[in-house]
Coordinates of C-alpha atoms and ligand atoms in Angstrom, one line a residue:
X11 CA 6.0 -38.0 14.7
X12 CA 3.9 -35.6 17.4
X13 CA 6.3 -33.4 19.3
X14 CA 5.9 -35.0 22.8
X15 CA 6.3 -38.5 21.7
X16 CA 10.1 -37.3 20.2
X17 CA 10.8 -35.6 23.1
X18 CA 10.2 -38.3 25.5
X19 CA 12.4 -40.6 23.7
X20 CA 15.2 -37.8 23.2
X21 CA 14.4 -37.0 27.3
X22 CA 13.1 -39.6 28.9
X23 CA 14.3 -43.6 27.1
X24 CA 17.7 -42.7 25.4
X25 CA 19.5 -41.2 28.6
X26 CA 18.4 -44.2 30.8
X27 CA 18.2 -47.2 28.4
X28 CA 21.7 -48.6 29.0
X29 CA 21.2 -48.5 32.6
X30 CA 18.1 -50.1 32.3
X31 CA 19.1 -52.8 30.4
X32 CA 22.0 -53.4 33.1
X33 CA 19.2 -53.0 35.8
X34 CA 17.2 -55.7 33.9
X35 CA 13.9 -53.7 34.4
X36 CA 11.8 -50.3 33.6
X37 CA 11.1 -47.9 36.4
X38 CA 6.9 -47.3 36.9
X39 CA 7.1 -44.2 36.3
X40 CA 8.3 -44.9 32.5
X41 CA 5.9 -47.3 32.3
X42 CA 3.0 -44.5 33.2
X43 CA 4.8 -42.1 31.0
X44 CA 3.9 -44.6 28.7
X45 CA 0.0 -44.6 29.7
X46 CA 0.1 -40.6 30.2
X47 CA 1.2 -40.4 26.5
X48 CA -1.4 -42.8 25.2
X49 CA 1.3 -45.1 23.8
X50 CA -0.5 -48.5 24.7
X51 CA -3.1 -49.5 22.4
X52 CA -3.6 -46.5 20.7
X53 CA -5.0 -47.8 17.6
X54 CA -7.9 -48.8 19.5
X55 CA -11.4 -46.7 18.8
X56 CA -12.4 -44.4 21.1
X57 CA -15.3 -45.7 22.8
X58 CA -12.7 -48.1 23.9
X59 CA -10.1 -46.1 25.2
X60 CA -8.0 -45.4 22.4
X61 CA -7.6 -42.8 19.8
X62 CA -8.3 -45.1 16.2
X63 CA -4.1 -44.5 15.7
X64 CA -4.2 -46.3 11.2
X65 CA -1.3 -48.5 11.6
X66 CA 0.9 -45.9 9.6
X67 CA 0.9 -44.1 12.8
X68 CA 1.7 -47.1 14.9
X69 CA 5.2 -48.0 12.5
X70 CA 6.2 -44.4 13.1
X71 CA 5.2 -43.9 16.9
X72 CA 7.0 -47.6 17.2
X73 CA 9.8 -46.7 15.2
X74 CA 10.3 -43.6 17.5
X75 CA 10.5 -45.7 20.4
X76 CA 12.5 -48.6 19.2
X77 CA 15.1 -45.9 18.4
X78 CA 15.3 -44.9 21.9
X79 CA 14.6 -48.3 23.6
X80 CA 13.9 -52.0 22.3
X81 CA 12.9 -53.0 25.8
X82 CA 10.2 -50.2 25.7
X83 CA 9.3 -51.1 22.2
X84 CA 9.0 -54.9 23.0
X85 CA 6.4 -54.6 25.7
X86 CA 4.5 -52.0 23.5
X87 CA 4.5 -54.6 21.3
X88 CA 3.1 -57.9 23.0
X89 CA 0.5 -55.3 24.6
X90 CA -0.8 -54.5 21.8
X91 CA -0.7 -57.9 20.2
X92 CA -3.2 -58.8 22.9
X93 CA -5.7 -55.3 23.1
X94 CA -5.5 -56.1 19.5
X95 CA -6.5 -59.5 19.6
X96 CA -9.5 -58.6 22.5
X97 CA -10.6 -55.9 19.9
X98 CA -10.9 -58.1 16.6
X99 CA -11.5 -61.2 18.4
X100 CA -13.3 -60.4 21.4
X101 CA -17.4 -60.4 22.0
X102 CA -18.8 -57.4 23.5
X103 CA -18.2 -58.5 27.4
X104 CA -14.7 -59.6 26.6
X105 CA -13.8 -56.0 24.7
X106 CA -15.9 -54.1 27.6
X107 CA -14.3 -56.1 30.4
X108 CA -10.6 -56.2 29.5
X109 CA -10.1 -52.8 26.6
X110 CA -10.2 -49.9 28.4
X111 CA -8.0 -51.2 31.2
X112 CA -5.5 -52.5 28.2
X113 CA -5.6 -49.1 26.3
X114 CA -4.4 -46.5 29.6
X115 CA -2.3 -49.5 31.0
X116 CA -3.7 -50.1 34.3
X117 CA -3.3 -53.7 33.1
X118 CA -0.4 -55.1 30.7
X119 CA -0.9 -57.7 28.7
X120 CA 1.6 -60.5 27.4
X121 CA 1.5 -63.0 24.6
X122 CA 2.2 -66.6 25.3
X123 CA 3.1 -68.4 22.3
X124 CA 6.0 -70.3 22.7
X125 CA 6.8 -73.1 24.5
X126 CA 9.8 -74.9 25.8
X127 CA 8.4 -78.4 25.5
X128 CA 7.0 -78.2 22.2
X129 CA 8.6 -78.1 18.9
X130 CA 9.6 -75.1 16.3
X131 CA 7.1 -72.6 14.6
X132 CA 3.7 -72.3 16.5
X133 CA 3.8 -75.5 17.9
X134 CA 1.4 -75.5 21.4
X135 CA 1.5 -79.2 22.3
X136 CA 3.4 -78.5 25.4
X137 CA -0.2 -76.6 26.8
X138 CA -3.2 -78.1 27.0
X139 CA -7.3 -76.8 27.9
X140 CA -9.2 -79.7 28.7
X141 CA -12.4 -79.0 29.3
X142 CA -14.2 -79.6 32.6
X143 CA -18.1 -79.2 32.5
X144 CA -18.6 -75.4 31.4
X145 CA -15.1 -74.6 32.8
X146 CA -11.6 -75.2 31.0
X147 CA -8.3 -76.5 33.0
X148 CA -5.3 -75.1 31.5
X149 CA -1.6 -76.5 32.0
X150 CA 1.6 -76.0 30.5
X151 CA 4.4 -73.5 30.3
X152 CA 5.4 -70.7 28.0
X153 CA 8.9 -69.4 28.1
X154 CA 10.2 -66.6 26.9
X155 CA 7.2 -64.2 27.8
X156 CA 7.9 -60.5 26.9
X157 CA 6.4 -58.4 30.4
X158 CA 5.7 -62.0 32.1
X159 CA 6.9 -60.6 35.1
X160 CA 4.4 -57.2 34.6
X161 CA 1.5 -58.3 32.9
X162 CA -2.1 -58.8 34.6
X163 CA -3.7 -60.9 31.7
X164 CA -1.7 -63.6 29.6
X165 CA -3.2 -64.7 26.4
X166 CA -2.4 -68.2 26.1
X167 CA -2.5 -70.5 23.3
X168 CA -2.9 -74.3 24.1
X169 CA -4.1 -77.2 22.7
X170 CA -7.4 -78.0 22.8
X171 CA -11.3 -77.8 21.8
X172 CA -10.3 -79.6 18.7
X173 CA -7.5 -77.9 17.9
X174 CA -5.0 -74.7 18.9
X175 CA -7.2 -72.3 21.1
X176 CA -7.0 -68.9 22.3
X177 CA -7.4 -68.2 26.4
X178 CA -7.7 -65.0 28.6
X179 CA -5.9 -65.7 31.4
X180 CA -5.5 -63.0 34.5
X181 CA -2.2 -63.5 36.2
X182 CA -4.1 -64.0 39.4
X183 CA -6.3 -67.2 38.8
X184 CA -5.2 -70.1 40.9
X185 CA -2.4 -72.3 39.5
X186 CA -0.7 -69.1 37.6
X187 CA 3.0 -69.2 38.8
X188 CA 5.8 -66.6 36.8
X189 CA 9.4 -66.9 37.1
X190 CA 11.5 -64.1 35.9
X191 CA 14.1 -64.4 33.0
X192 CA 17.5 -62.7 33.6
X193 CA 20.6 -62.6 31.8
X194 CA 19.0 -63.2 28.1
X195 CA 21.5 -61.6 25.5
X196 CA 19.0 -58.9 24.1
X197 CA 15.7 -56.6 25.3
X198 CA 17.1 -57.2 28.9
X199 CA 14.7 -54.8 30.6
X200 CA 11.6 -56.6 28.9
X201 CA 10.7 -58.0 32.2
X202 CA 11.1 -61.9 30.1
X203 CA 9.7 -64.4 32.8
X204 CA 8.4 -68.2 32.3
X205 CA 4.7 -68.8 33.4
X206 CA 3.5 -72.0 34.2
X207 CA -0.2 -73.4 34.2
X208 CA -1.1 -75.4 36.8
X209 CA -4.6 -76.6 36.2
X210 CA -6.3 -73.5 36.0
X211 CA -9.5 -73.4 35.7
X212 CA -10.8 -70.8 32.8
X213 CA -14.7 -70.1 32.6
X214 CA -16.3 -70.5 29.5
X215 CA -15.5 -66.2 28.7
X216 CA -11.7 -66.6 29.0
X217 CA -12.1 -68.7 25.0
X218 CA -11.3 -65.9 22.4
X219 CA -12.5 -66.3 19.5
X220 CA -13.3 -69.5 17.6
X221 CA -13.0 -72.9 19.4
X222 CA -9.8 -74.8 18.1
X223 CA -9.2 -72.8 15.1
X224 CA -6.7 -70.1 16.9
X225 CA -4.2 -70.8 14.5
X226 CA -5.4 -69.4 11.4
X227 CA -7.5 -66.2 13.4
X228 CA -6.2 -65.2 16.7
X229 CA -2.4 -66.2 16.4
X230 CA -2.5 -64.7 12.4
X231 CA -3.6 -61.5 13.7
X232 CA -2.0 -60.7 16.3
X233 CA 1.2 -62.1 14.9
X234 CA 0.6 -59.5 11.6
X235 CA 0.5 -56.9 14.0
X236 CA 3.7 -58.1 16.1
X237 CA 5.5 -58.4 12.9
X238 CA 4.7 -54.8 11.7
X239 CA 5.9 -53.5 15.3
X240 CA 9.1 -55.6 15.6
X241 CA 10.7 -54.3 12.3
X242 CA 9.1 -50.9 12.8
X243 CA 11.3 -51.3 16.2
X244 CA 14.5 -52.3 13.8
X245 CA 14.2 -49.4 11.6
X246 CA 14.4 -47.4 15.2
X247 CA 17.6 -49.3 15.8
X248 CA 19.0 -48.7 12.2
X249 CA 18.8 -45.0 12.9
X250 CA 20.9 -45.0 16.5
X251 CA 23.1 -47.0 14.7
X252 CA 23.8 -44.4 12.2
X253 CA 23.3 -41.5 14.4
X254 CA 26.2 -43.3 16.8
X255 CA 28.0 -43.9 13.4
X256 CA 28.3 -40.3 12.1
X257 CA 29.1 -38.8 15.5
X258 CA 31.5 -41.1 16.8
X259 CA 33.4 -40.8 13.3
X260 CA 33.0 -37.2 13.4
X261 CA 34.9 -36.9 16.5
X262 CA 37.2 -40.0 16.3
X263 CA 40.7 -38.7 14.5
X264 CA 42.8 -40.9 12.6
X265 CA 46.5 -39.2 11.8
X266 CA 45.2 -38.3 8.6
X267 CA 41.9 -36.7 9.9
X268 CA 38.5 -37.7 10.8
X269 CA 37.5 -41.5 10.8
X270 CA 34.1 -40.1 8.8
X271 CA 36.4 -39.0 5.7
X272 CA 38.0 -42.0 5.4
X273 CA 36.4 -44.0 2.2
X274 CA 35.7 -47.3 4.1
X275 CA 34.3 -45.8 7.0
X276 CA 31.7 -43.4 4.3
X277 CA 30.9 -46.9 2.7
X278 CA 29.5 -48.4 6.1
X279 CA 27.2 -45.7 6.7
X280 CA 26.0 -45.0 3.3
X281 CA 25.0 -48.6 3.5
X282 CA 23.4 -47.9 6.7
X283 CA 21.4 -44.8 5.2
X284 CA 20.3 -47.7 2.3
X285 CA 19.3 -50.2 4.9
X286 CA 17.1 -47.6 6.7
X287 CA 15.1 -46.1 3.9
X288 CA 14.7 -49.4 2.6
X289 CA 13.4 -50.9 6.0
X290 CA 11.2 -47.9 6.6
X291 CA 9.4 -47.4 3.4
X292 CA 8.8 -51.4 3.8
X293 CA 7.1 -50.9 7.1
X294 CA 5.0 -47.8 5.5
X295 CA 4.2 -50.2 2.6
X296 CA 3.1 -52.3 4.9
X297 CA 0.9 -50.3 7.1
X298 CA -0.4 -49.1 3.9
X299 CA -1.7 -52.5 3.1
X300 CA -3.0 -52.9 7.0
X301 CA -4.9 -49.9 6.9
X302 CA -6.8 -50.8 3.8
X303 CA -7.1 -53.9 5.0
X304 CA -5.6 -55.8 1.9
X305 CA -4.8 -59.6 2.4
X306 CA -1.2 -58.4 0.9
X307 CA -0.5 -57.0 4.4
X308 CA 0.3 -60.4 5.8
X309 CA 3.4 -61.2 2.9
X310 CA 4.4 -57.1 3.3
X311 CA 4.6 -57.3 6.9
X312 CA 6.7 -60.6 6.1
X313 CA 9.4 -58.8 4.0
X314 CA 9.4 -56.0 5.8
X315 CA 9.9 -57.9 9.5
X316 CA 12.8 -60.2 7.0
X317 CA 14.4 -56.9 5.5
X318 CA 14.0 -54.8 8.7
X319 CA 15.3 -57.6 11.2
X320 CA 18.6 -58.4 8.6
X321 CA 19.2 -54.9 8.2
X322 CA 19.5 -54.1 11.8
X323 CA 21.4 -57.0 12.5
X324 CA 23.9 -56.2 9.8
X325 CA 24.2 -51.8 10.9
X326 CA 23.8 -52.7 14.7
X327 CA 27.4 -55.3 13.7
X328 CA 28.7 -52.3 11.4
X329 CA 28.1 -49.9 14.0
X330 CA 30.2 -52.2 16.9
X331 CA 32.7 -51.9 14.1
X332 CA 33.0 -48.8 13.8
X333 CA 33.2 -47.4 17.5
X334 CA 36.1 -50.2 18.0
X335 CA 36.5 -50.7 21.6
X336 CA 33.9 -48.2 22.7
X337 CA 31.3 -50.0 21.2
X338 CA 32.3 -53.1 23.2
X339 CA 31.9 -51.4 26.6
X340 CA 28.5 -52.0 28.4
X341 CA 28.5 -48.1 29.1
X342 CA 28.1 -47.5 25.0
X343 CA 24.9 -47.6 24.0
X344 CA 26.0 -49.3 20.5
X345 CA 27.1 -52.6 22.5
X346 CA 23.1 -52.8 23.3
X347 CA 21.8 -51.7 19.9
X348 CA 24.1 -54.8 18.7
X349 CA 22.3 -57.5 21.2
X350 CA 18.9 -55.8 21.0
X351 CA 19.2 -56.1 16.7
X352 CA 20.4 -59.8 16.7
X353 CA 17.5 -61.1 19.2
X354 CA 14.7 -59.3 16.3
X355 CA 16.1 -62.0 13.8
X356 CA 14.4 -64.8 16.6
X357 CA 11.4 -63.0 17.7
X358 CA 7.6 -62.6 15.7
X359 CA 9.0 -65.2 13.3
X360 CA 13.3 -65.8 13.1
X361 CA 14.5 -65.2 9.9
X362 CA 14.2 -69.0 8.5
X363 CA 10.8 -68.7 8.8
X364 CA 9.9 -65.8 7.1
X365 CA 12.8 -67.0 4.1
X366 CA 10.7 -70.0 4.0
X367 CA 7.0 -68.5 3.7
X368 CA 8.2 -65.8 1.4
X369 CA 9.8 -68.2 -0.9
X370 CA 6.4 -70.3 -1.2
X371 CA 4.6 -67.7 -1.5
X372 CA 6.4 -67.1 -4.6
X373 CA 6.6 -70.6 -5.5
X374 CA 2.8 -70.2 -5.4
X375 CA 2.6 -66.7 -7.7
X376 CA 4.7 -68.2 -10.0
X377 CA 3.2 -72.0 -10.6
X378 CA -0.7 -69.8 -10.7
Ligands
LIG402 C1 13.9 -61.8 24.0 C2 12.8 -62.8 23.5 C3 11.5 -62.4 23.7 C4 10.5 -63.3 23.4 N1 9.2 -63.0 23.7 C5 8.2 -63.9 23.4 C6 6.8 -63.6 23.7 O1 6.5 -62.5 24.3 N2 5.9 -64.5 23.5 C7 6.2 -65.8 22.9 O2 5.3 -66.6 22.7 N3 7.5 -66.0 22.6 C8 8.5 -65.1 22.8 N4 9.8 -65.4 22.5 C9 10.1 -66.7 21.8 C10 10.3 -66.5 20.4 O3 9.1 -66.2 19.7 C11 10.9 -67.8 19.9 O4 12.2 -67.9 20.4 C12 11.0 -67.9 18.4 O5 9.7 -68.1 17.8 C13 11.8 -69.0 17.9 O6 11.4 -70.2 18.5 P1 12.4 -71.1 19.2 O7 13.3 -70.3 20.1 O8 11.6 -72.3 19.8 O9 13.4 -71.7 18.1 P2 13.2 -73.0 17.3 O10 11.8 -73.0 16.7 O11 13.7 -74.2 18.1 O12 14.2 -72.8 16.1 C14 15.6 -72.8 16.3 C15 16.3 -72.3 15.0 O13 15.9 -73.2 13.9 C16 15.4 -72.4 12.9 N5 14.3 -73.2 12.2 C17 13.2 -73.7 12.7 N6 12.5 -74.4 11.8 C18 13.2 -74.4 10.7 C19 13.1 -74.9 9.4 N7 12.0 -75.6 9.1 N8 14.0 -74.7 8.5 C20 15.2 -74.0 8.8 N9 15.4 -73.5 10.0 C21 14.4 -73.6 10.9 C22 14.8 -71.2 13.5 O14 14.7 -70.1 12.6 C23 15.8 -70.9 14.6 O15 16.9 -70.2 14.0 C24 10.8 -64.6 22.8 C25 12.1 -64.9 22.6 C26 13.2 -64.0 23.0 C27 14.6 -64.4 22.7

């Protein structure tokens, strides 16, 4: 990891992320920190704005942040879900219009998946783009938007054009209302707001990618990526975990000495030192597979987000554990690792749903 992306994490996220996620929000100036450090889209070429980061890079650099701040982590993620999605899925105008604004951050983006009305998985009944001579009306709502409340361009998917499409949509077209989310148990400071659609009209350039067939392009790709990111973010959060773990039972004293020497305590953080190498040489397997671009990247990513998500869960709850009552005081940073670790198991696929694809696909490489 470069130098100056450690130290900002060490300087700049860890000392302030517990206040932060009491404040429910990021200062700017992190935010530009961000931008000054290139952290946005940085896997995007350089004619573009970015620096052609592989995606090996990208687990490590969001690993590095994820350690220091989920909130951080999270919007870096649905950002680059969507400069990822303008770059593979976008035509020239689109990537020329919207990239280099997504890649210093002048312009956030969020992903709008999920929404309240409609049912489980990727499910977009609830929002619908009826077309209107060349233009598209879009309404519906998505809840539960990561940097709703910051972003400048939504991508939306809706129903429509004979099946689930993709839309650009700039916060500041006509009919674009955003609530903000407050009080949600993890990622508080992700800026999480509800946007609503009220027949807005989209020209014919807001469509990315193909007409009605979103599901199996647009929504893949940029879910691979989100997937990849989010448990690159969890093996961040192993590693506080542990780091909290061996100091705070370092220091701690029992009558008989140190809670580290004691044999229970040693068996929660060797698993912890398991969990992490696991989780982290599943990401770089992974990215591995995303950088050749191998079709195996999509069930890697899977097992990794699974393993990475699980694990963090489990360490975050071990790590509560073993800072007693500390850990459950809002000043201890552990109490947020433990509510930032159990809302990865929901997010870029909960856990059911990656248990369920990975067990077809092995339904499938078994009954070839
Ligand atoms: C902090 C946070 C940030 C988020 N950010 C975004 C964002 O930026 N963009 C966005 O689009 N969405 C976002 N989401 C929404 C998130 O992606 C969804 O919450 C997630 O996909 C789960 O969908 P759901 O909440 O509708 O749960 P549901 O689909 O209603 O599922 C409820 C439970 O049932 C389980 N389940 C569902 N189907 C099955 C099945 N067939 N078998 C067994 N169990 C099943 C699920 O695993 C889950 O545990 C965010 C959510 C949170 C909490």
């Amino acid at each position: 990891m470069p130098a100056p992306v450690r130290e900002f994490v060490d300087r700049e996220l860890v000392p302030h992320a517990d206040a932060w996620d009491r404040e429910e929000r990021l200062p700017p100036e992190i935010l530009g920190r961000v931008g000054e450090l290139g952290l946005w889209a940085p896997f995007l070429p350089p004619e573009h704005g970015g620096r052609a980061l592989p995606m090996s890079g990208l687990t490590r650099l969001h690993e590095e942040v994820g350690r220091g701040c989920s909130s951080v982590r999270s919007l870096l993620t649905v950002h680059g879900m969507v400069a990822w999605s303008v770059h593979h899925w976008g035509t020239d105008e689109q990537r020329a219009r919207w990239l280099p604004r997504l890649a210093d951050g002048s312009l956030l983006g969020s992903f709008g998946l999920t929404g309240e009305e409609s049912g489980t998985g990727a499910d977009v009944s609830g929002t619908t783009a009826t077309p209107d001579g060349d233009d598209w009306l879009l309404t519906g709502r998505k809840k539960w938007i990561t940097g709703g409340q910051l972003a400048g361009l939504y991508l939306v998917f809706a129903q429509g054009g004979g099946g689930m499409t993709a839309f650009l949509v700039p916060r500041d077209a006509p009919g674009v209302s955003v609530t903000p989310l407050t009080g949600v148990l993890g990622t508080r400071a992700s800026h999480l707001a509800e946007i609503r659609f009220e027949q807005v009209r989209l020209p014919a350039d807001a469509v990315l990618g193909p007409l009605g067939w979103a599901a199996g392009t647009v929504m893949t790709s940029a879910l691979d990526l989100g997937r990849l990111s989010v448990a690159s973010g969890c093996v961040g959060i192993i590693q506080a975990c542990l780091d909290a773990s061996v100091a705070h039972t370092r220091t701690r004293m029992t009558a008989d000495g140190p809670l580290f020497d004691r044999q229970l305590v040693r068996r929660r953080i060797s698993d912890m030192v398991t969990a992490l190498r696991t989780a982290r040489l599943l990401c770089r397997d992974a990215a591995r597979l995303k950088d050749a671009e191998d079709p195996a990247m999509i069930m890697a990513n899977m097992v990794a987000k699974y393993h990475a998500s699980t694990a963090a869960a489990s360490c975050a709850d071990s790590a509560l554990q073993l800072h007693g009552a500390a850990g459950c005081s809002p000043q201890h940073p552990v109490a947020r690792l433990y509510r930032d670790a159990r809302v990865m198991e929901i997010i870029e696929g909960s856990t059911e749903l990656q248990q369920i694809t990975i067990a077809e696909q092995a339904h499938q490489e078994v009954t070839r």
